[in-house]
PDB file of C-alpha atoms in Angstrom:
ATOM      1  CA  PRO A   1     -94.360  -5.959  42.020  1.00 44.00           C
ATOM      2  CA  CYS A   2     -96.410  -5.825  38.799  1.00 46.00           C
ATOM      3  CA  LEU A   3     -99.073  -3.583  40.282  1.00 36.00           C
ATOM      4  CA  ALA A   4     -97.001  -0.593  41.324  1.00 32.00           C
ATOM      5  CA  LEU A   5     -95.323   1.921  39.076  1.00 27.00           C
ATOM      6  CA  LEU A   6     -91.701   2.087  40.083  1.00 26.00           C
ATOM      7  CA  GLN A   7     -89.256   4.835  39.267  1.00 26.00           C
ATOM      8  CA  ASN A   8     -86.910   4.377  36.325  1.00 26.00           C
ATOM      9  CA  ARG A   9     -83.339   3.599  37.244  1.00 25.00           C
ATOM     10  CA  ASN A  10     -80.490   3.469  34.756  1.00 27.00           C
ATOM     11  CA  ASP A  11     -77.180   1.901  35.727  1.00 26.00           C
ATOM     12  CA  LEU A  12     -74.170   1.524  33.482  1.00 25.00           C
ATOM     13  CA  PHE A  13     -71.443  -0.961  34.258  1.00 25.00           C
ATOM     14  CA  LEU A  14     -68.241  -0.793  32.214  1.00 26.00           C
ATOM     15  CA  ARG A  15     -66.445  -4.083  31.818  1.00 28.00           C
ATOM     16  CA  GLU A  16     -64.303  -5.775  29.209  1.00 27.00           C
ATOM     17  CA  SER A  17     -67.432  -7.243  27.672  1.00 32.00           C
ATOM     18  CA  ALA A  18     -69.145  -3.828  27.637  1.00 33.00           C
ATOM     19  CA  LEU A  19     -71.944  -4.995  29.877  1.00 37.00           C
ATOM     20  CA  LEU A  20     -74.908  -2.674  29.925  1.00 38.00           C
ATOM     21  CA  HIS A  21     -77.516  -3.155  32.619  1.00 39.00           C
ATOM     22  CA  ARG A  22     -80.800  -1.351  32.846  1.00 40.00           C
ATOM     23  CA  GLU A  23     -83.764  -1.662  35.137  1.00 42.00           C
ATOM     24  CA  PHE A  24     -87.173  -0.651  33.909  1.00 41.00           C
ATOM     25  CA  SER A  25     -90.324   0.385  35.699  1.00 38.00           C
ATOM     26  CA  SER A  26     -93.310  -1.833  36.323  1.00 37.00           C
ATOM     27  CA  ARG A  27     -96.424  -1.134  34.302  1.00 38.00           C
ATOM     28  CA  LEU A  28     -99.865  -2.730  34.275  1.00 39.00           C
ATOM     29  CA  LEU A  29    -101.520  -3.510  30.947  1.00 41.00           C
ATOM     30  CA  TYR A  30    -105.260  -3.678  30.351  1.00 36.00           C
ATOM     31  CA  PRO A  31    -106.296  -4.749  26.850  1.00 36.00           C
ATOM     32  CA  ARG A  32    -109.294  -2.912  25.407  1.00 31.00           C
ATOM     33  CA  THR A  33    -111.865  -2.255  28.121  1.00 28.00           C
ATOM     34  CA  HIS A  34    -111.401  -5.581  29.909  1.00 30.00           C
ATOM     35  CA  ILE A  35    -110.768  -4.318  33.448  1.00 32.00           C
ATOM     36  CA  PRO A  36    -111.572  -7.208  35.802  1.00 35.00           C
ATOM     37  CA  THR A  37    -112.884  -6.615  39.282  1.00 35.00           C
ATOM     38  CA  GLY A  38    -111.652  -8.168  42.472  1.00 33.00           C
ATOM     39  CA  PRO A  39    -109.290  -7.536  45.382  1.00 31.00           C
ATOM     40  CA  VAL A  40    -106.197  -7.459  43.158  1.00 32.00           C
ATOM     41  CA  PHE A  41    -107.237  -6.067  39.789  1.00 32.00           C
ATOM     42  CA  GLY A  42    -110.282  -4.044  40.847  1.00 30.00           C
ATOM     43  CA  GLY A  43    -110.548  -0.301  40.397  1.00 30.00           C
ATOM     44  CA  GLN A  44    -108.785   2.162  38.150  1.00 33.00           C
ATOM     45  CA  VAL A  45    -104.998   2.190  37.990  1.00 34.00           C
ATOM     46  CA  ASN A  46    -103.296   5.441  36.977  1.00 36.00           C
ATOM     47  CA  LEU A  47    -100.076   4.901  35.066  1.00 33.00           C
ATOM     48  CA  THR A  48     -97.262   7.360  34.451  1.00 35.00           C
ATOM     49  CA  PRO A  49     -96.711   7.158  31.575  1.00 43.00           C
ATOM     50  CA  PRO A  50     -99.860   5.259  30.588  1.00 49.00           C
ATOM     51  CA  CYS A  51     -99.548   2.102  28.523  1.00 63.00           C
ATOM     52  CA  ALA A  52    -102.859   0.421  27.759  1.00 60.00           C
ATOM     53  CA  PRO A  53    -102.867  -1.269  24.334  1.00 61.00           C
ATOM     54  CA  VAL A  54    -106.247  -1.770  22.710  1.00 59.00           C
ATOM     55  CA  ALA A  55    -105.220  -4.450  20.208  1.00 66.00           C
ATOM     56  CA  ASP A  56    -102.682  -7.196  19.702  1.00 75.00           C
ATOM     57  CA  GLY A  57     -99.260  -5.938  18.737  1.00 75.00           C
ATOM     58  CA  GLN A  58     -99.586  -2.373  20.048  1.00 73.00           C
ATOM     59  CA  GLN A  59     -96.194  -1.849  21.642  1.00 78.00           C
ATOM     60  CA  CYS A  60     -95.239  -0.416  25.014  1.00 77.00           C
ATOM     61  CA  ALA A  61     -91.755   1.025  25.394  1.00 72.00           C
ATOM     62  CA  LEU A  62     -89.506  -1.032  27.614  1.00 71.00           C
ATOM     63  CA  LEU A  63     -86.008   0.362  27.248  1.00 76.00           C
ATOM     64  CA  GLN A  64     -84.001   2.266  24.693  1.00 78.00           C
ATOM     65  CA  THR A  65     -80.286   2.731  25.104  1.00 79.00           C
ATOM     66  CA  PRO A  66     -77.254   3.615  22.975  1.00 83.00           C
ATOM     67  CA  ILE A  67     -74.147   1.466  22.805  1.00 84.00           C
ATOM     68  CA  LYS A  68     -70.919   1.894  20.837  1.00 85.00           C
ATOM     69  CA  THR A  69     -69.305  -1.238  19.491  1.00 85.00           C
ATOM     70  CA  SER A  70     -65.715  -1.773  18.423  1.00 82.00           C
ATOM     71  CA  ASN A  71     -64.639  -1.970  14.797  1.00 81.00           C
ATOM     72  CA  GLY A  72     -63.810  -5.216  13.084  1.00 74.00           C
ATOM     73  CA  SER A  73     -65.614  -8.306  11.912  1.00 76.00           C
ATOM     74  CA  GLY A  74     -67.438 -10.673  14.219  1.00 78.00           C
ATOM     75  CA  VAL A  75     -68.871  -8.017  16.553  1.00 82.00           C
ATOM     76  CA  THR A  76     -71.965  -9.508  18.171  1.00 87.00           C
ATOM     77  CA  LEU A  77     -74.325  -8.259  20.861  1.00 88.00           C
ATOM     78  CA  LEU A  78     -76.015 -10.552  23.343  1.00 88.00           C
ATOM     79  CA  VAL A  79     -79.202  -8.793  24.483  1.00 89.00           C
ATOM     80  CA  THR A  80     -81.133 -10.400  27.334  1.00 88.00           C
ATOM     81  CA  PRO A  81     -84.428  -8.880  28.505  1.00 88.00           C
ATOM     82  CA  SER A  82     -85.370 -10.567  31.788  1.00 86.00           C
ATOM     83  CA  MET A  83     -88.551  -9.718  33.640  1.00 83.00           C
ATOM     84  CA  VAL A  84     -91.307 -10.719  36.010  1.00 83.00           C
ATOM     85  CA  THR A  85     -94.581 -11.187  34.141  1.00 84.00           C
ATOM     86  CA  GLY A  86     -98.143 -11.770  35.267  1.00 84.00           C
ATOM     87  CA  LEU A  87    -101.235 -13.003  33.427  1.00 85.00           C
ATOM     88  CA  PHE A  88    -104.861 -12.782  34.552  1.00 83.00           C
ATOM     89  CA  THR A  89    -107.670 -14.798  32.955  1.00 85.00           C
ATOM     90  CA  ASN A  90    -111.288 -14.788  34.066  1.00 84.00           C
ATOM     91  CA  THR A  91    -113.862 -17.111  32.460  1.00 85.00           C
ATOM     92  CA  LYS A  92    -117.501 -17.093  33.526  1.00 82.00           C
ATOM     93  CA  LEU A  93    -120.361 -19.401  32.543  1.00 79.00           C
ATOM     94  CA  SER A  94    -124.120 -19.031  32.885  1.00 77.00           C
ATOM     95  CA  THR A  95    -127.313 -20.739  31.746  1.00 74.00           C
ATOM     96  CA  THR A  96    -127.012 -18.964  28.389  1.00 77.00           C
ATOM     97  CA  VAL A  97    -123.215 -18.905  28.007  1.00 79.00           C
ATOM     98  CA  THR A  98    -121.931 -22.483  27.934  1.00 80.00           C
ATOM     99  CA  THR A  99    -118.399 -21.797  26.654  1.00 86.00           C
ATOM    100  CA  ALA A 100    -115.942 -19.041  27.572  1.00 87.00           C
ATOM    101  CA  THR A 101    -112.424 -18.557  26.228  1.00 88.00           C
ATOM    102  CA  ALA A 102    -109.648 -16.347  27.597  1.00 87.00           C
ATOM    103  CA  ASP A 103    -106.334 -15.867  25.794  1.00 88.00           C
ATOM    104  CA  ILE A 104    -103.568 -13.467  26.835  1.00 87.00           C
ATOM    105  CA  GLY A 105     -99.851 -13.268  26.212  1.00 89.00           C
ATOM    106  CA  ILE A 106     -96.835 -10.989  26.524  1.00 89.00           C
ATOM    107  CA  GLN A 107     -94.497 -10.601  23.571  1.00 91.00           C
ATOM    108  CA  VAL A 108     -91.096  -8.909  23.767  1.00 92.00           C
ATOM    109  CA  CYS A 109     -89.525  -7.434  20.628  1.00 92.00           C
ATOM    110  CA  LEU A 110     -86.058  -6.043  19.995  1.00 92.00           C
ATOM    111  CA  THR A 111     -84.828  -3.538  17.421  1.00 92.00           C
ATOM    112  CA  VAL A 112     -81.360  -2.222  16.668  1.00 91.00           C
ATOM    113  CA  ASP A 113     -81.193   1.158  14.935  1.00 91.00           C
ATOM    114  CA  GLY A 114     -84.926   0.909  14.294  1.00 90.00           C
ATOM    115  CA  GLY A 115     -84.823  -2.423  12.462  1.00 92.00           C
ATOM    116  CA  THR A 116     -84.456  -6.156  12.985  1.00 91.00           C
ATOM    117  CA  THR A 117     -81.650  -6.868  10.506  1.00 90.00           C
ATOM    118  CA  GLY A 118     -79.073  -9.224  11.979  1.00 88.00           C
ATOM    119  CA  ILE A 119     -81.205 -10.215  14.980  1.00 91.00           C
ATOM    120  CA  LEU A 120     -81.708 -13.846  15.934  1.00 90.00           C
ATOM    121  CA  PRO A 121     -84.340 -15.160  16.131  1.00 90.00           C
ATOM    122  CA  ALA A 122     -85.518 -13.642  12.856  1.00 90.00           C
ATOM    123  CA  GLY A 123     -88.043 -10.873  13.322  1.00 91.00           C
ATOM    124  CA  GLY A 124     -86.715  -9.990  16.757  1.00 92.00           C
ATOM    125  CA  CYS A 125     -89.806 -11.051  18.731  1.00 93.00           C
ATOM    126  CA  VAL A 126     -90.326 -13.774  21.354  1.00 92.00           C
ATOM    127  CA  VAL A 127     -93.450 -14.660  23.347  1.00 92.00           C
ATOM    128  CA  TYR A 128     -92.503 -14.500  27.018  1.00 91.00           C
ATOM    129  CA  ASP A 129     -95.820 -15.641  28.437  1.00 90.00           C
ATOM    130  CA  GLN A 130     -98.984 -17.074  26.916  1.00 91.00           C
ATOM    131  CA  ARG A 131    -102.062 -18.571  28.520  1.00 91.00           C
ATOM    132  CA  PHE A 132    -105.062 -20.111  26.782  1.00 91.00           C
ATOM    133  CA  GLN A 133    -107.990 -21.019  29.007  1.00 90.00           C
ATOM    134  CA  GLN A 134    -111.318 -22.431  27.876  1.00 89.00           C
ATOM    135  CA  VAL A 135    -114.133 -23.676  30.069  1.00 87.00           C
ATOM    136  CA  SER A 136    -117.357 -25.292  28.854  1.00 85.00           C
ATOM    137  CA  ASN A 137    -120.228 -27.139  30.454  1.00 80.00           C
ATOM    138  CA  SER A 138    -123.708 -28.497  29.878  1.00 74.00           C
ATOM    139  CA  LEU A 139    -124.607 -28.648  33.560  1.00 71.00           C
ATOM    140  CA  PHE A 140    -126.668 -25.478  33.896  1.00 70.00           C
ATOM    141  CA  ALA A 141    -129.000 -26.280  31.002  1.00 67.00           C
ATOM    142  CA  ASN A 142    -129.562 -29.860  32.191  1.00 69.00           C
ATOM    143  CA  LEU A 143    -129.269 -29.445  35.931  1.00 70.00           C
ATOM    144  CA  ALA A 144    -132.727 -30.882  36.644  1.00 69.00           C
ATOM    145  CA  THR A 145    -131.910 -34.051  34.730  1.00 71.00           C
ATOM    146  CA  CYS A 146    -128.315 -34.503  35.866  1.00 75.00           C
ATOM    147  CA  THR A 147    -128.832 -37.839  37.572  1.00 76.00           C
ATOM    148  CA  ASN A 148    -127.251 -41.200  36.950  1.00 82.00           C
ATOM    149  CA  VAL A 149    -128.762 -43.062  34.004  1.00 83.00           C
ATOM    150  CA  LEU A 150    -129.451 -46.747  33.607  1.00 85.00           C
ATOM    151  CA  VAL A 151    -126.662 -48.438  31.662  1.00 85.00           C
ATOM    152  CA  GLY A 152    -128.073 -51.964  32.010  1.00 80.00           C
ATOM    153  CA  GLY A 153    -126.716 -55.136  33.463  1.00 80.00           C
ATOM    154  CA  VAL A 154    -127.274 -57.017  36.688  1.00 87.00           C
ATOM    155  CA  CYS A 155    -124.629 -56.422  39.305  1.00 91.00           C
ATOM    156  CA  THR A 156    -123.579 -57.063  42.835  1.00 90.00           C
ATOM    157  CA  THR A 157    -120.715 -54.542  42.758  1.00 91.00           C
ATOM    158  CA  ALA A 158    -119.534 -51.813  40.356  1.00 90.00           C
ATOM    159  CA  ALA A 159    -116.980 -54.281  38.993  1.00 90.00           C
ATOM    160  CA  ASP A 160    -119.859 -56.043  37.217  1.00 90.00           C
ATOM    161  CA  CYS A 161    -120.860 -52.867  35.303  1.00 90.00           C
ATOM    162  CA  PRO A 162    -119.679 -51.816  31.802  1.00 86.00           C
ATOM    163  CA  ASP A 163    -117.476 -49.033  33.223  1.00 87.00           C
ATOM    164  CA  PRO A 164    -116.367 -50.069  36.719  1.00 88.00           C
ATOM    165  CA  ASN A 165    -114.443 -46.837  37.235  1.00 88.00           C
ATOM    166  CA  ASN A 166    -117.463 -44.563  36.722  1.00 86.00           C
ATOM    167  CA  ASP A 167    -120.565 -46.742  37.053  1.00 89.00           C
ATOM    168  CA  ILE A 168    -122.252 -47.619  40.314  1.00 90.00           C
ATOM    169  CA  CYS A 169    -124.247 -50.649  41.347  1.00 91.00           C
ATOM    170  CA  SER A 170    -127.547 -49.795  43.014  1.00 89.00           C
ATOM    171  CA  GLY A 171    -130.287 -52.294  43.781  1.00 88.00           C
ATOM    172  CA  GLY A 172    -128.605 -54.904  41.630  1.00 90.00           C
ATOM    173  CA  THR A 173    -128.624 -52.632  38.539  1.00 91.00           C
ATOM    174  CA  CYS A 174    -125.806 -50.657  36.900  1.00 92.00           C
ATOM    175  CA  TYR A 175    -126.087 -46.878  36.639  1.00 90.00           C
ATOM    176  CA  GLY A 176    -123.645 -44.497  34.976  1.00 88.00           C
ATOM    177  CA  PRO A 177    -123.002 -40.749  34.614  1.00 85.00           C
ATOM    178  CA  ASN A 178    -125.373 -38.744  32.446  1.00 82.00           C
ATOM    179  CA  PRO A 179    -123.449 -37.961  29.208  1.00 78.00           C
ATOM    180  CA  ASN A 180    -125.394 -34.703  28.830  1.00 76.00           C
ATOM    181  CA  CYS A 181    -123.981 -33.296  32.073  1.00 78.00           C
ATOM    182  CA  ASN A 182    -120.313 -32.427  31.919  1.00 77.00           C
ATOM    183  CA  PHE A 183    -117.782 -29.737  32.767  1.00 79.00           C
ATOM    184  CA  ALA A 184    -114.533 -29.317  30.825  1.00 82.00           C
ATOM    185  CA  LEU A 185    -111.515 -27.081  31.418  1.00 84.00           C
ATOM    186  CA  THR A 186    -108.685 -26.633  28.908  1.00 86.00           C
ATOM    187  CA  LEU A 187    -105.555 -24.756  29.975  1.00 87.00           C
ATOM    188  CA  SER A 188    -102.257 -24.324  28.160  1.00 89.00           C
ATOM    189  CA  THR A 189     -99.304 -22.146  29.161  1.00 88.00           C
ATOM    190  CA  LEU A 190     -96.051 -20.925  27.627  1.00 87.00           C
ATOM    191  CA  SER A 191     -93.294 -19.207  29.626  1.00 87.00           C
ATOM    192  CA  ALA A 192     -89.861 -17.727  28.960  1.00 87.00           C
ATOM    193  CA  HIS A 193     -89.239 -14.675  31.248  1.00 88.00           C
ATOM    194  CA  ALA A 194     -85.768 -14.266  29.732  1.00 90.00           C
ATOM    195  CA  PHE A 195     -84.297 -14.788  26.282  1.00 91.00           C
ATOM    196  CA  ASN A 196     -80.898 -14.234  24.679  1.00 91.00           C
ATOM    197  CA  PHE A 197     -81.267 -12.244  21.469  1.00 93.00           C
ATOM    198  CA  ILE A 198     -78.151 -12.468  19.266  1.00 90.00           C
ATOM    199  CA  VAL A 199     -77.406  -9.416  17.116  1.00 90.00           C
ATOM    200  CA  ASN A 200     -74.672  -9.124  14.496  1.00 88.00           C
ATOM    201  CA  VAL A 201     -73.725  -5.442  14.123  1.00 86.00           C
ATOM    202  CA  PRO A 202     -70.946  -3.440  12.474  1.00 87.00           C
ATOM    203  CA  GLY A 203     -68.672  -1.270  14.569  1.00 85.00           C
ATOM    204  CA  GLY A 204     -69.937   2.130  15.663  1.00 88.00           C
ATOM    205  CA  PRO A 205     -72.806   3.628  17.676  1.00 89.00           C
ATOM    206  CA  HIS A 206     -76.108   1.770  17.808  1.00 89.00           C
ATOM    207  CA  THR A 207     -79.474   2.251  19.484  1.00 88.00           C
ATOM    208  CA  ILE A 208     -81.070  -0.792  21.086  1.00 89.00           C
ATOM    209  CA  ALA A 209     -84.766  -0.692  21.896  1.00 87.00           C
ATOM    210  CA  ALA A 210     -86.870  -3.343  23.623  1.00 88.00           C
ATOM    211  CA  THR A 211     -90.665  -3.216  23.609  1.00 86.00           C
ATOM    212  CA  TRP A 212     -93.448  -5.433  24.860  1.00 86.00           C
ATOM    213  CA  SER A 213     -97.035  -5.923  23.787  1.00 87.00           C
ATOM    214  CA  LEU A 214    -100.088  -8.068  24.346  1.00 85.00           C
ATOM    215  CA  THR A 215    -100.813 -11.018  22.107  1.00 86.00           C
ATOM    216  CA  GLY A 216    -103.715 -13.443  21.780  1.00 81.00           C
ATOM    217  CA  VAL A 217    -106.359 -11.046  23.109  1.00 80.00           C
ATOM    218  CA  ASN A 218    -108.447 -11.226  19.920  1.00 76.00           C
ATOM    219  CA  GLN A 219    -109.239 -14.876  20.676  1.00 75.00           C
ATOM    220  CA  THR A 220    -111.000 -14.042  23.945  1.00 75.00           C
ATOM    221  CA  SER A 221    -114.738 -14.783  23.777  1.00 76.00           C
ATOM    222  CA  GLY A 222    -117.802 -15.281  25.952  1.00 74.00           C
ATOM    223  CA  GLN A 223    -118.018 -13.750  29.417  1.00 77.00           C
ATOM    224  CA  SER A 224    -114.246 -13.501  29.773  1.00 80.00           C
ATOM    225  CA  SER A 225    -111.714 -10.859  30.726  1.00 80.00           C
ATOM    226  CA  VAL A 226    -107.933 -10.795  30.609  1.00 81.00           C
ATOM    227  CA  ALA A 227    -105.064  -8.607  31.800  1.00 80.00           C
ATOM    228  CA  ALA A 228    -101.280  -8.727  32.006  1.00 80.00           C
ATOM    229  CA  CYS A 229     -98.463  -6.952  33.811  1.00 79.00           C
ATOM    230  CA  VAL A 230     -94.699  -6.722  33.459  1.00 79.00           C
ATOM    231  CA  GLY A 231     -91.974  -5.721  35.910  1.00 74.00           C
ATOM    232  CA  PRO A 232     -89.647  -5.377  37.580  1.00 77.00           C
ATOM    233  CA  GLY A 233     -86.948  -6.622  35.253  1.00 74.00           C
ATOM    234  CA  THR A 234     -83.605  -6.011  33.611  1.00 79.00           C
ATOM    235  CA  VAL A 235     -82.167  -5.760  30.124  1.00 83.00           C
ATOM    236  CA  THR A 236     -78.521  -6.732  29.717  1.00 83.00           C
ATOM    237  CA  VAL A 237     -76.445  -6.008  26.602  1.00 85.00           C
ATOM    238  CA  THR A 238     -73.083  -7.754  26.280  1.00 85.00           C
ATOM    239  CA  GLN A 239     -70.677  -6.980  23.447  1.00 85.00           C
ATOM    240  CA  THR A 240     -68.767 -10.009  22.214  1.00 83.00           C
ATOM    241  CA  LYS A 241     -66.538 -10.828  19.266  1.00 77.00           C
ATOM    242  CA  LEU A 242     -66.793 -14.087  17.385  1.00 71.00           C
ATOM    243  CA  PHE A 243     -63.762 -15.717  15.825  1.00 64.00           C
ATOM    244  CA  ASN A 244     -63.500 -18.665  13.483  1.00 61.00           C
ATOM    245  CA  ASN A 245     -63.916 -21.959  15.345  1.00 56.00           C
ATOM    246  CA  SER A 246     -64.561 -20.075  18.590  1.00 53.00           C
ATOM    247  CA  GLY A 247     -68.095 -21.304  19.024  1.00 55.00           C
ATOM    248  CA  SER A 248     -71.507 -21.582  17.440  1.00 57.00           C
ATOM    249  CA  ASN A 249     -75.140 -20.785  18.062  1.00 57.00           C
ATOM    250  CA  THR A 250     -78.219 -22.756  17.116  1.00 54.00           C
ATOM    251  CA  THR A 251     -81.781 -21.501  17.088  1.00 54.00           C
ATOM    252  CA  ILE A 252     -84.864 -23.706  17.323  1.00 53.00           C
ATOM    253  CA  PRO A 253     -87.693 -22.437  15.109  1.00 53.00           C
TER     254      PRO A 253
END
């Protein structure tokens, strides 16, 4: 669903809680000129409208909608962008490139009347997806010498060697892995896909706008490429009214 541009559809549902539901189109993001090849991401994708940020933080419009809130104290909006997200990371090693790093994320930001005053969490932005991938090796440069090395000791089985889990016993002598030949992969992920923004607003008309952008791309290095896509998804705005002793909210920094 992330790869096709879908038509915009706007649906308004009137309820006691003033529930506003919107669907947004699916768009594919390519940071900078990193356009990976392959059966899924290969080739040029034409977007209408185009949205291809070239740096971290460049925003792509998600949804903008007006809503009129009732007068009185305690008026609060619960805004929930919910979406399907996709991340692509490609790391490649060679005899000259021994370490490659790929970092890509999707950040969703919310504004009310063009600002972030009264929005929780502070700043109005949440990372919905983040992936850090790093691969390194010393195999290619030492391939000819990547054989087991003598670690000493007389043995009848591997249990007699210094490291029974990795050493082997051959011809009554202990041999172990070559420390100069290794391959390491580091991968960390962060996922949300939906988040409840809490907005304290006065009564009257307001404009709510949700945007999304890439994050983490500047940390990509080596022979690496990254991409991300968003959609389909929904944004729900619920008008509520808080009263004394009626409840509480807690945010985790």
